Coordinates of C-alpha atoms in Angstrom, one line a residue:
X212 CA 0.0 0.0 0.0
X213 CA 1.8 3.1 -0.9
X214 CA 1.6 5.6 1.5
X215 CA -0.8 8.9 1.3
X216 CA 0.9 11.9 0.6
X217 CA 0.2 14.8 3.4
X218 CA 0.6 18.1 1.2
X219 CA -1.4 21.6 0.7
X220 CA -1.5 23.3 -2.7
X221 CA 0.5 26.1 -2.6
X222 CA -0.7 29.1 -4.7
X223 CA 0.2 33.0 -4.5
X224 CA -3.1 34.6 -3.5
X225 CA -3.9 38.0 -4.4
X226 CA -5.4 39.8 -1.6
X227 CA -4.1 43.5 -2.8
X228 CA -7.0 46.1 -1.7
X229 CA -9.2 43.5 -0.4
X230 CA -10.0 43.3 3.5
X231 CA -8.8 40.8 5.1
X232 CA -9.5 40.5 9.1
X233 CA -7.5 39.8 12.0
X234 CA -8.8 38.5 15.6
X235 CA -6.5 39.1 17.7
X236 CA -3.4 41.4 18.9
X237 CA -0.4 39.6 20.0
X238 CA 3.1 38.5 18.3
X239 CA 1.2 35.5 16.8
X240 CA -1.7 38.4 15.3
X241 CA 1.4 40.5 14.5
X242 CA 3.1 38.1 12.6
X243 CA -0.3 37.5 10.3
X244 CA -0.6 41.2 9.6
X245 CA 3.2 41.6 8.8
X246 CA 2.2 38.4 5.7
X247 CA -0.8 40.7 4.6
X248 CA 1.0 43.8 4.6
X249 CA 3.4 42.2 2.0
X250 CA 0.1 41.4 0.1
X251 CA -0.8 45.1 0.0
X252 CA -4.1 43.8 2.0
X253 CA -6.9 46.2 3.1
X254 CA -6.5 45.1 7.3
X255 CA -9.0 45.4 9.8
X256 CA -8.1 44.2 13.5
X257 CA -10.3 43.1 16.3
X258 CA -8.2 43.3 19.1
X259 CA -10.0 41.8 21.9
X260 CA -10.2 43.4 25.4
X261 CA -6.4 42.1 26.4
X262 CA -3.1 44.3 26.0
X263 CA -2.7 45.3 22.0
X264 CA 1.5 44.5 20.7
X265 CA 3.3 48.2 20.8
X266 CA 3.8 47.5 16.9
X267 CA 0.2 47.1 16.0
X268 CA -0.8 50.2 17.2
X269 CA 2.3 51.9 15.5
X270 CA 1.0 50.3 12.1
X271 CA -2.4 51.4 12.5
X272 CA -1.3 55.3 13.6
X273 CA 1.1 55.0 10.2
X274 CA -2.5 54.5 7.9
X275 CA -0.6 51.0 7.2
X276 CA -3.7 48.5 9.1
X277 CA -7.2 49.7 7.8
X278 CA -9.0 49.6 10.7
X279 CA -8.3 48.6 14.2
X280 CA -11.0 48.0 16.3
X281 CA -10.5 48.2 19.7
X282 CA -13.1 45.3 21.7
X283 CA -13.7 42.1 22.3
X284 CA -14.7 40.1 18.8
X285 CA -18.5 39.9 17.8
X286 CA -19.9 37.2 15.0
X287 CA -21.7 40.3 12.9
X288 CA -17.9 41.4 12.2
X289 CA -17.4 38.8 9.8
X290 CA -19.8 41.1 7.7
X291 CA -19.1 44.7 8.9
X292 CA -18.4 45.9 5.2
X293 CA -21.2 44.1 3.8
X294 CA -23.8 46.4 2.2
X295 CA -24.9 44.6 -1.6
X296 CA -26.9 41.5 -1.2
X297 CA -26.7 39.8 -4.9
X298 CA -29.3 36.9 -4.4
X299 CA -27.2 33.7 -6.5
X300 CA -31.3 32.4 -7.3
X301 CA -31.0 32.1 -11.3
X302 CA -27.4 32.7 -11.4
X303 CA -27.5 31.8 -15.1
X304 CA -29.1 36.1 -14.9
X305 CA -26.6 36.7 -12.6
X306 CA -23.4 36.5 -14.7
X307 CA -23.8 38.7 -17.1
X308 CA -21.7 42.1 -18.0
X309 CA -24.4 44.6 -16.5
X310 CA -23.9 42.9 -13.3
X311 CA -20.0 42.7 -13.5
X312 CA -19.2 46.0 -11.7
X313 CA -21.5 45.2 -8.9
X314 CA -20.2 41.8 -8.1
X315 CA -16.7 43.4 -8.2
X316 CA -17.9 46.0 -5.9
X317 CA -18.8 43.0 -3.4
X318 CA -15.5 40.8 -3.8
X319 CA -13.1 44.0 -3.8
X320 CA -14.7 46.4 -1.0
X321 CA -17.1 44.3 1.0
X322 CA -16.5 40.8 1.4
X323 CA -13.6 39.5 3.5
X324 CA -10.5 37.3 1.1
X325 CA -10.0 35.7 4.3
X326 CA -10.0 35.7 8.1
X327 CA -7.2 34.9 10.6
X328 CA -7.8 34.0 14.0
X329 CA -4.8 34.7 16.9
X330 CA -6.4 34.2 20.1
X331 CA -6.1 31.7 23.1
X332 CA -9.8 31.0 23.5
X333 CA -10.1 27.9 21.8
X334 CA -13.9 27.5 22.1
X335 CA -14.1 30.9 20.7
X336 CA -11.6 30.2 18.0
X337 CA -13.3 26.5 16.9
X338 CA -16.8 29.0 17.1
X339 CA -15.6 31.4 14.7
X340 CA -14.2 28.7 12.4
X341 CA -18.0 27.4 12.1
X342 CA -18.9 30.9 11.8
X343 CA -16.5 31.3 8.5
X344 CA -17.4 28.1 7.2
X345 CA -21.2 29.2 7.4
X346 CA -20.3 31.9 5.8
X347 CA -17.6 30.5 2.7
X348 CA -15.0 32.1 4.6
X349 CA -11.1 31.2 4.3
X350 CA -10.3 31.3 7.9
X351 CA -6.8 30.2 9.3
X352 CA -7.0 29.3 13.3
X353 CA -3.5 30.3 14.6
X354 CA -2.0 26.6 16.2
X355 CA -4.7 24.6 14.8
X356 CA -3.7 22.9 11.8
X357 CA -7.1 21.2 11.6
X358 CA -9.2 24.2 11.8
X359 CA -7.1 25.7 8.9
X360 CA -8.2 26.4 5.3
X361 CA -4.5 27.8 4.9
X362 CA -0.6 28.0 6.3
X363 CA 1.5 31.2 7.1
X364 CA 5.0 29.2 5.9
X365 CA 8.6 30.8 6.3
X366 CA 9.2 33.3 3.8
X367 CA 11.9 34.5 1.5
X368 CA 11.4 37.8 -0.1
X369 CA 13.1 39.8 -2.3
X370 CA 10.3 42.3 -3.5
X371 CA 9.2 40.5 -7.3
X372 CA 10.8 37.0 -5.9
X373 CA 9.1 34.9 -3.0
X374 CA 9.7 32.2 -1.8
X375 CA 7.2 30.4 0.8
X376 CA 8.6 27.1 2.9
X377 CA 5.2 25.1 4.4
X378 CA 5.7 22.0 6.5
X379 CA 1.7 21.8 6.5
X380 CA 1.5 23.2 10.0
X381 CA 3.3 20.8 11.6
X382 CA 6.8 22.3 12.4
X383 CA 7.1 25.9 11.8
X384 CA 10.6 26.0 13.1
X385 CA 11.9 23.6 10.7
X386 CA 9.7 26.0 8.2
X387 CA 12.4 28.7 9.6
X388 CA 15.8 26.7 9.3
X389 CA 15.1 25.7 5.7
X390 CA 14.3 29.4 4.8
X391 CA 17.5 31.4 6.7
X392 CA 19.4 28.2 4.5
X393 CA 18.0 29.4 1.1
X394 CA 18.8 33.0 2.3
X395 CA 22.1 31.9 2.8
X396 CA 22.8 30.6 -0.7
X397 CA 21.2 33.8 -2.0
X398 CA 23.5 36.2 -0.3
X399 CA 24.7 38.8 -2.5
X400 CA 22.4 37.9 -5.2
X401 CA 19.9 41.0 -6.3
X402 CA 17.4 37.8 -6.9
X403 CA 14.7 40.8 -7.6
X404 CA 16.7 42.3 -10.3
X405 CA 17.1 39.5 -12.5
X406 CA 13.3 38.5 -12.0
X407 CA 12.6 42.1 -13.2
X408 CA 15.0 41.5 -16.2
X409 CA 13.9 38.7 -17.2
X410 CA 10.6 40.1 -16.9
X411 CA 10.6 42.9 -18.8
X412 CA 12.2 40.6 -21.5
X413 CA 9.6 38.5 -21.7
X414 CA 6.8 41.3 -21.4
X415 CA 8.5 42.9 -24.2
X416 CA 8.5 39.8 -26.8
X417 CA 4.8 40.0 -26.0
X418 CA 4.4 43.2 -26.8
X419 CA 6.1 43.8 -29.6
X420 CA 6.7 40.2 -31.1
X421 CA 3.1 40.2 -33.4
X422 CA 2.8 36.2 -34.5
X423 CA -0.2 34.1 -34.2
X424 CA -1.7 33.5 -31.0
X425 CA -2.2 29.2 -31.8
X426 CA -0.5 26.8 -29.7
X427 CA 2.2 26.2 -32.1
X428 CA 3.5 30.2 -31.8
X429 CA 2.6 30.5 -28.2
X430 CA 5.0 27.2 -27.5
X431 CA 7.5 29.1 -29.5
X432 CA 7.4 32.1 -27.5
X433 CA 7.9 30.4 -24.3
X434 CA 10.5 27.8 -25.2
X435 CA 12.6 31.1 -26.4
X436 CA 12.1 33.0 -22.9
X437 CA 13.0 29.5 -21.6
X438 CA 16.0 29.0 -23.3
X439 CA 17.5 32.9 -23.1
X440 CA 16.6 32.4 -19.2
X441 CA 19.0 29.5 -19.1
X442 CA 21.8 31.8 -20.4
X443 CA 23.1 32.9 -17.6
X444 CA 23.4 32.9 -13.6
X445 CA 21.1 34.5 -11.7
X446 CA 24.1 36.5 -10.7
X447 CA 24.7 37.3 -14.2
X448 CA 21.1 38.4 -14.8
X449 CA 20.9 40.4 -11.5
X450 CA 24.2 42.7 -12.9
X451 CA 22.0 43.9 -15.7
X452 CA 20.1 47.5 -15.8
X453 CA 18.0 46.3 -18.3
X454 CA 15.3 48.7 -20.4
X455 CA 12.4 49.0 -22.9
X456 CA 15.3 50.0 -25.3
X457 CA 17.3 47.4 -24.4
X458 CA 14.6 44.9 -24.4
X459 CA 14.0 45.6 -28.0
X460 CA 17.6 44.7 -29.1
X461 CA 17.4 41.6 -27.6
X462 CA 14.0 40.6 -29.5
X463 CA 15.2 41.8 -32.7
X464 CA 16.8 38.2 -33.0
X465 CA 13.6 36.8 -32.4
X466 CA 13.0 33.2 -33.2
X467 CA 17.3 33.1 -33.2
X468 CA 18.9 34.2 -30.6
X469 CA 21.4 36.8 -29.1
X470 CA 24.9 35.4 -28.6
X471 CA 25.0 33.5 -25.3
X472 CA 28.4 34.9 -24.3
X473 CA 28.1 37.2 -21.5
X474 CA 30.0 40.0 -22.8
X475 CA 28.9 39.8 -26.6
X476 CA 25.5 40.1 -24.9
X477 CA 26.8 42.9 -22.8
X478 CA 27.5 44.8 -25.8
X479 CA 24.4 44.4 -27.5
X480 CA 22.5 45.9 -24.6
X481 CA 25.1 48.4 -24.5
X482 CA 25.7 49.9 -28.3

């Protein structure tokens, strides 16, 4: 019997200018808000009646957290910025482009992305679990891996570049010690650089590289990004100050290719 595999689907969720809450005010709640901040989430704190981390309050008084609402937690806040009620009865009516802007309205400025629960009060906590699920809620219960539709893992950041570590919940330390060993590998490397290099390469063969958009051209396009990616080291990449201008030179070879020696490729990008 081979043996079932224990893993989460990682994904990179985009939360930016949607509300996201947070129950709860202490290192743990901290840690949570530092994750969404990254996201450019819209956060909204419940702080509950205990002491609120010095750190918290700072964010909130720098117009960084959204709201911070200083009381014990009530179920109605799982809705606080509800106002639209779309009724889903005939959705088949429902999903059509009048409606569009509304719906948007109800995802992007209403509706919770997802809810994360820091608190010690583990009937309360297991409570406001139900509550999400009721609701179709994401909800993450800080310490409770089975009351979790998500993981906080270890992360490595570099602006464009991150990278997230998940041990499913079960050892966020060892989450830690495989991070700080990436980190270490990385040091010295402008990792961001070259993923806006590369980046700005491949945007501008989309842009400006007018074939078919069939399977057999769209393969072509990407096995060429693929292969001038392989090029170099990701030190090499990062060492570039790469622009529109420079983008376009490196196209211009486009199906072939630019010489693969570094500084023949140097002076292309530089002439």
């Amino acid at each position: 019997m081979s043996k079932e595999v224990s893993g989460s689907l990682l994904l990179a969720w985009q939360v930016k200018g949607k509300h996201c809450l947070v129950i709860g005010s202490g290192d743990v709640a901290l840690s949570r808000i530092n994750h969404l901040i990254r996201a450019n989430a819209k956060i909204t704190v419940i702080t509950g009646g205990g002491h609120i981390h010095e750190d918290i309050v700072k964010l909130h008084e720098e117009g960084v957290i959204y709201n911070l609402v200083k009381r014990n937690y009530e179920s109605r806040d799982l809705k606080m910025y509800e106002k639209t009620s779309i009724e889903l009865d005939g959705i088949e009516k429902l999903i059509n482009p009048s409606h569009y802007e509304e719906i948007r309205q109800v995802v992007e400025h209403e509706v919770f992305a997802n809810v994360c629960c820091c608190i010690d009060d583990y009937e309360l906590s297991e409570r406001i679990y139900y509550q999400c699920k009721f609701l179709r809620l994401p909800v993450n219960i800080a310490d409770k891996p089975p009351l979790c539709d998500f993981y906080f893992g270890s992360m490595f950041n570099q602006d464009n570049l991150q990278i997230m570590i998940s041990t499913n919940g079960k050892s966020p330390r060892l989450s830690k010690l495989i991070k700080d060993n990436i980190a270490r590998q990385f040091e010295g490397i402008d990792l961001n650089k070259a993923v806006e290099n590369l980046g700005l390469i491949r945007s501008c063969l989309r842009s400006n590289i007018v074939i078919d958009d069939d399977l057999i051209s769209i393969d072509t396009r990407m096995n060429w990004i693929k292969q001038l990616t392989d090029y170099f080291s990701l030190k090499e990449w990062s060492h570039f100050n790469l622009t529109d201008e420079n983008c376009r030179k490196i196209i211009s070879y486009f199906p072939e290719f630019p010489p693969k020696d570094y500084q023949e490729f140097e002076k292309i990008i530089s002439n």
